[in-house]
Tab-separated table of C-alpha atoms in Angstrom:
chain	number	residue	atom	x	y	z
A	1	UNK	CA	-23.389	-47.094	-60.525
A	2	UNK	CA	-27.103	-46.208	-60.890
A	3	UNK	CA	-27.657	-46.633	-57.142
A	4	UNK	CA	-24.715	-44.328	-56.474
A	5	UNK	CA	-26.007	-41.718	-58.938
A	6	UNK	CA	-29.501	-41.790	-57.390
A	7	UNK	CA	-28.032	-41.422	-53.902
A	8	UNK	CA	-25.768	-38.526	-54.851
A	9	UNK	CA	-28.412	-36.786	-56.977
A	10	UNK	CA	-30.814	-37.011	-54.055
A	11	UNK	CA	-28.333	-34.871	-52.139
A	12	UNK	CA	-28.130	-32.096	-54.722
A	13	UNK	CA	-30.391	-29.051	-54.515
A	14	UNK	CA	-30.415	-25.714	-56.294
A	15	UNK	CA	-31.052	-22.463	-54.495
A	16	UNK	CA	-31.946	-18.949	-55.535
A	17	UNK	CA	-32.901	-15.937	-53.458
A	18	UNK	CA	-34.439	-12.601	-54.315
A	19	UNK	CA	-33.479	-9.546	-52.304
A	20	UNK	CA	-35.054	-6.253	-51.366
A	21	UNK	CA	-33.329	-3.162	-50.008
A	22	UNK	CA	-33.458	-2.073	-46.383
A	23	UNK	CA	-31.948	0.835	-44.532
A	24	UNK	CA	-30.985	4.197	-45.905
A	25	UNK	CA	-31.576	4.385	-49.666
A	26	UNK	CA	-32.277	0.614	-49.694
A	27	UNK	CA	-28.587	-0.216	-49.856
A	28	UNK	CA	-28.625	-3.142	-47.432
A	29	UNK	CA	-29.828	-6.322	-49.137
A	30	UNK	CA	-32.303	-8.492	-47.269
A	31	UNK	CA	-33.863	-11.807	-48.208
A	32	UNK	CA	-37.434	-11.504	-49.523
A	33	UNK	CA	-37.960	-14.793	-51.387
A	34	UNK	CA	-36.160	-18.099	-51.481
A	35	UNK	CA	-36.641	-21.141	-53.675
A	36	UNK	CA	-35.003	-24.543	-53.379
A	37	UNK	CA	-35.447	-27.239	-56.037
A	38	UNK	CA	-34.210	-30.812	-56.201
A	39	UNK	CA	-32.152	-32.441	-58.967
A	40	UNK	CA	-35.304	-32.963	-61.061
A	41	UNK	CA	-36.367	-29.325	-60.626
A	42	UNK	CA	-39.195	-30.157	-58.237
A	43	UNK	CA	-39.865	-27.435	-55.673
A	44	UNK	CA	-38.740	-28.320	-52.150
A	45	UNK	CA	-39.265	-24.834	-50.757
A	46	UNK	CA	-40.593	-21.594	-52.153
A	47	UNK	CA	-41.640	-18.755	-49.943
A	48	UNK	CA	-41.675	-15.049	-49.359
A	49	UNK	CA	-39.679	-13.830	-46.385
A	50	UNK	CA	-40.369	-10.748	-44.277
A	51	UNK	CA	-37.041	-9.039	-43.558
A	52	UNK	CA	-36.196	-8.024	-40.010
A	53	UNK	CA	-35.680	-4.383	-41.015
A	54	UNK	CA	-38.310	-2.305	-42.830
A	55	UNK	CA	-38.069	-2.494	-46.621
A	56	UNK	CA	-37.104	0.805	-48.234
A	57	UNK	CA	-36.622	-0.449	-51.823
A	58	UNK	CA	-38.499	-3.450	-53.217
A	59	UNK	CA	-36.236	-3.611	-56.285
A	60	UNK	CA	-39.291	-4.945	-58.137
A	61	UNK	CA	-37.707	-4.541	-61.568
A	62	UNK	CA	-35.066	-7.131	-60.667
A	63	UNK	CA	-36.531	-9.033	-57.724
A	64	UNK	CA	-40.146	-9.312	-58.810
A	65	UNK	CA	-41.034	-8.530	-55.194
A	66	UNK	CA	-43.936	-6.170	-54.513
A	67	UNK	CA	-45.272	-4.916	-51.158
A	68	UNK	CA	-48.232	-7.335	-51.368
A	69	UNK	CA	-45.835	-10.310	-51.414
A	70	UNK	CA	-44.413	-9.454	-48.000
A	71	UNK	CA	-47.684	-8.620	-46.237
A	72	UNK	CA	-48.190	-12.157	-44.961
A	73	UNK	CA	-44.647	-13.427	-45.588
A	74	UNK	CA	-42.887	-15.721	-43.154
A	75	UNK	CA	-40.665	-13.798	-40.697
A	76	UNK	CA	-36.950	-14.100	-41.476
A	77	UNK	CA	-36.003	-16.079	-38.357
A	78	UNK	CA	-38.671	-18.713	-38.995
A	79	UNK	CA	-38.073	-18.818	-42.765
A	80	UNK	CA	-34.341	-19.330	-42.289
A	81	UNK	CA	-34.972	-22.434	-40.182
A	82	UNK	CA	-37.302	-23.863	-42.828
A	83	UNK	CA	-34.861	-23.129	-45.651
A	84	UNK	CA	-31.790	-24.527	-43.893
A	85	UNK	CA	-33.569	-27.858	-43.398
A	86	UNK	CA	-33.349	-28.284	-47.168
A	87	UNK	CA	-29.740	-27.107	-47.459
A	88	UNK	CA	-27.720	-28.633	-44.641
A	89	UNK	CA	-25.529	-31.512	-45.737
A	90	UNK	CA	-26.521	-31.165	-49.407
A	91	UNK	CA	-24.562	-30.208	-52.478
A	92	UNK	CA	-25.730	-26.654	-53.240
A	93	UNK	CA	-26.094	-25.500	-56.833
A	94	UNK	CA	-26.765	-21.912	-57.800
A	95	UNK	CA	-25.413	-18.842	-59.523
A	96	UNK	CA	-23.259	-16.362	-57.629
A	97	UNK	CA	-24.262	-18.021	-54.371
A	98	UNK	CA	-22.265	-15.843	-51.977
A	99	UNK	CA	-25.082	-13.261	-51.994
A	100	UNK	CA	-27.684	-15.909	-51.190
A	101	UNK	CA	-25.548	-17.391	-48.426
A	102	UNK	CA	-24.960	-13.942	-46.953
A	103	UNK	CA	-28.707	-13.199	-46.950
A	104	UNK	CA	-29.343	-16.517	-45.185
A	105	UNK	CA	-26.406	-16.045	-42.806
A	106	UNK	CA	-25.278	-19.522	-43.860
A	107	UNK	CA	-21.756	-20.794	-44.484
A	108	UNK	CA	-21.836	-24.215	-46.105
A	109	UNK	CA	-18.716	-26.303	-46.499
A	110	UNK	CA	-16.994	-25.046	-49.688
A	111	UNK	CA	-16.696	-28.586	-51.067
A	112	UNK	CA	-20.526	-28.745	-51.162
A	113	UNK	CA	-20.961	-25.567	-53.215
A	114	UNK	CA	-21.398	-25.834	-56.991
A	115	UNK	CA	-21.554	-22.246	-58.188
A	116	UNK	CA	-22.376	-21.941	-61.888
A	117	UNK	CA	-20.840	-18.454	-61.985
A	118	UNK	CA	-17.447	-20.000	-61.193
A	119	UNK	CA	-17.592	-23.121	-63.339
A	120	UNK	CA	-14.957	-22.999	-66.088
A	121	UNK	CA	-16.547	-25.974	-67.885
A	122	UNK	CA	-19.741	-23.948	-68.386
A	123	UNK	CA	-17.789	-21.050	-69.865
A	124	UNK	CA	-16.174	-23.471	-72.318
A	125	UNK	CA	-19.568	-24.989	-73.227
A	126	UNK	CA	-20.963	-21.498	-73.849
A	127	UNK	CA	-17.930	-20.435	-75.892
A	128	UNK	CA	-17.168	-17.590	-73.491
A	129	UNK	CA	-13.945	-16.087	-72.217
A	130	UNK	CA	-12.936	-18.128	-69.166
A	131	UNK	CA	-11.722	-14.997	-67.354
A	132	UNK	CA	-15.108	-13.224	-67.297
A	133	UNK	CA	-17.946	-14.206	-64.986
A	134	UNK	CA	-21.090	-14.711	-67.097
A	135	UNK	CA	-24.638	-14.047	-65.957
A	136	UNK	CA	-27.092	-16.864	-65.355
A	137	UNK	CA	-29.231	-15.440	-68.142
A	138	UNK	CA	-26.387	-15.549	-70.677
A	139	UNK	CA	-25.238	-19.065	-69.739
A	140	UNK	CA	-28.805	-20.370	-69.924
A	141	UNK	CA	-29.370	-18.822	-73.339
A	142	UNK	CA	-26.080	-20.067	-74.798
A	143	UNK	CA	-26.055	-23.564	-73.289
A	144	UNK	CA	-29.725	-24.451	-72.854
A	145	UNK	CA	-31.158	-22.283	-75.634
A	146	UNK	CA	-33.712	-20.789	-73.241
A	147	UNK	CA	-34.454	-17.200	-72.305
A	148	UNK	CA	-34.967	-16.466	-68.620
A	149	UNK	CA	-35.434	-13.297	-66.590
A	150	UNK	CA	-37.290	-11.653	-69.460
A	151	UNK	CA	-39.434	-9.496	-67.177
A	152	UNK	CA	-38.091	-9.780	-63.645
A	153	UNK	CA	-36.292	-12.495	-61.746
A	154	UNK	CA	-38.195	-15.508	-60.452
A	155	UNK	CA	-36.288	-17.521	-57.878
A	156	UNK	CA	-37.883	-20.811	-58.996
A	157	UNK	CA	-36.933	-20.179	-62.632
A	158	UNK	CA	-33.398	-19.169	-61.631
A	159	UNK	CA	-32.891	-22.193	-59.352
A	160	UNK	CA	-34.101	-24.535	-62.105
A	161	UNK	CA	-31.862	-22.806	-64.652
A	162	UNK	CA	-28.830	-23.206	-62.373
A	163	UNK	CA	-29.626	-26.907	-61.891
A	164	UNK	CA	-29.953	-27.395	-65.660
A	165	UNK	CA	-26.551	-25.754	-66.148
A	166	UNK	CA	-25.050	-27.927	-63.432
A	167	UNK	CA	-26.376	-31.024	-65.218
A	168	UNK	CA	-24.879	-29.818	-68.514
A	169	UNK	CA	-21.406	-29.705	-66.959
A	170	UNK	CA	-21.838	-32.270	-64.189
A	171	UNK	CA	-19.384	-34.803	-65.641
A	172	UNK	CA	-16.733	-32.139	-66.290
A	173	UNK	CA	-17.339	-29.890	-63.322
A	174	UNK	CA	-14.343	-27.776	-62.454
A	175	UNK	CA	-14.617	-24.843	-60.123
A	176	UNK	CA	-12.359	-21.888	-60.667
A	177	UNK	CA	-11.360	-22.100	-57.027
A	178	UNK	CA	-9.892	-25.003	-55.120
A	179	UNK	CA	-11.896	-25.484	-51.894
A	180	UNK	CA	-8.832	-26.867	-50.121
A	181	UNK	CA	-7.160	-23.460	-50.437
A	182	UNK	CA	-10.112	-21.644	-48.877
A	183	UNK	CA	-9.732	-21.016	-45.129
A	184	UNK	CA	-13.413	-21.801	-44.580
A	185	UNK	CA	-12.750	-25.367	-45.779
A	186	UNK	CA	-10.674	-25.975	-42.657
A	187	UNK	CA	-12.779	-23.885	-40.235
A	188	UNK	CA	-14.464	-26.925	-38.712
A	189	UNK	CA	-11.084	-28.135	-37.437
A	190	UNK	CA	-10.375	-25.078	-35.285
């Protein structure tokens, strides 16, 4: 059993991305930082990403991104290749991952996605209403007893927090959605 657990845990990573705004009024989200950590919380990737379009809103209050961070950032096309090396074929843990996947233009197999925002077991552990989607900050405070995102978001801190939450519910993991009912589950067959 230990060998199996080590093998599986070696294939689990947590991901978090920070976005900036591009386009008119900064309404189009673009990837500006991405962090990937392993099961133990060790950093596999952490880097700033220069969006393809000019940044019109750094969203610093939430993203923690400032103009100086993107001056020598890795261009999006190159960064995406580096990031996907750490994600492909792995179980992907994170909070509200659809935004991160959209920013990366990445569609992982739904059975590999462990989204803490959808995990009913975590809502039970936190004593929350199972019908409301909780924030990563709230789940972390209620389950782990830790405060995160006190100033602005840090993608390393958020990825580690999501992994810690995953571990807390790992044995009782139950996603709100059934991946077999999702059309993307079967997309590889068409």
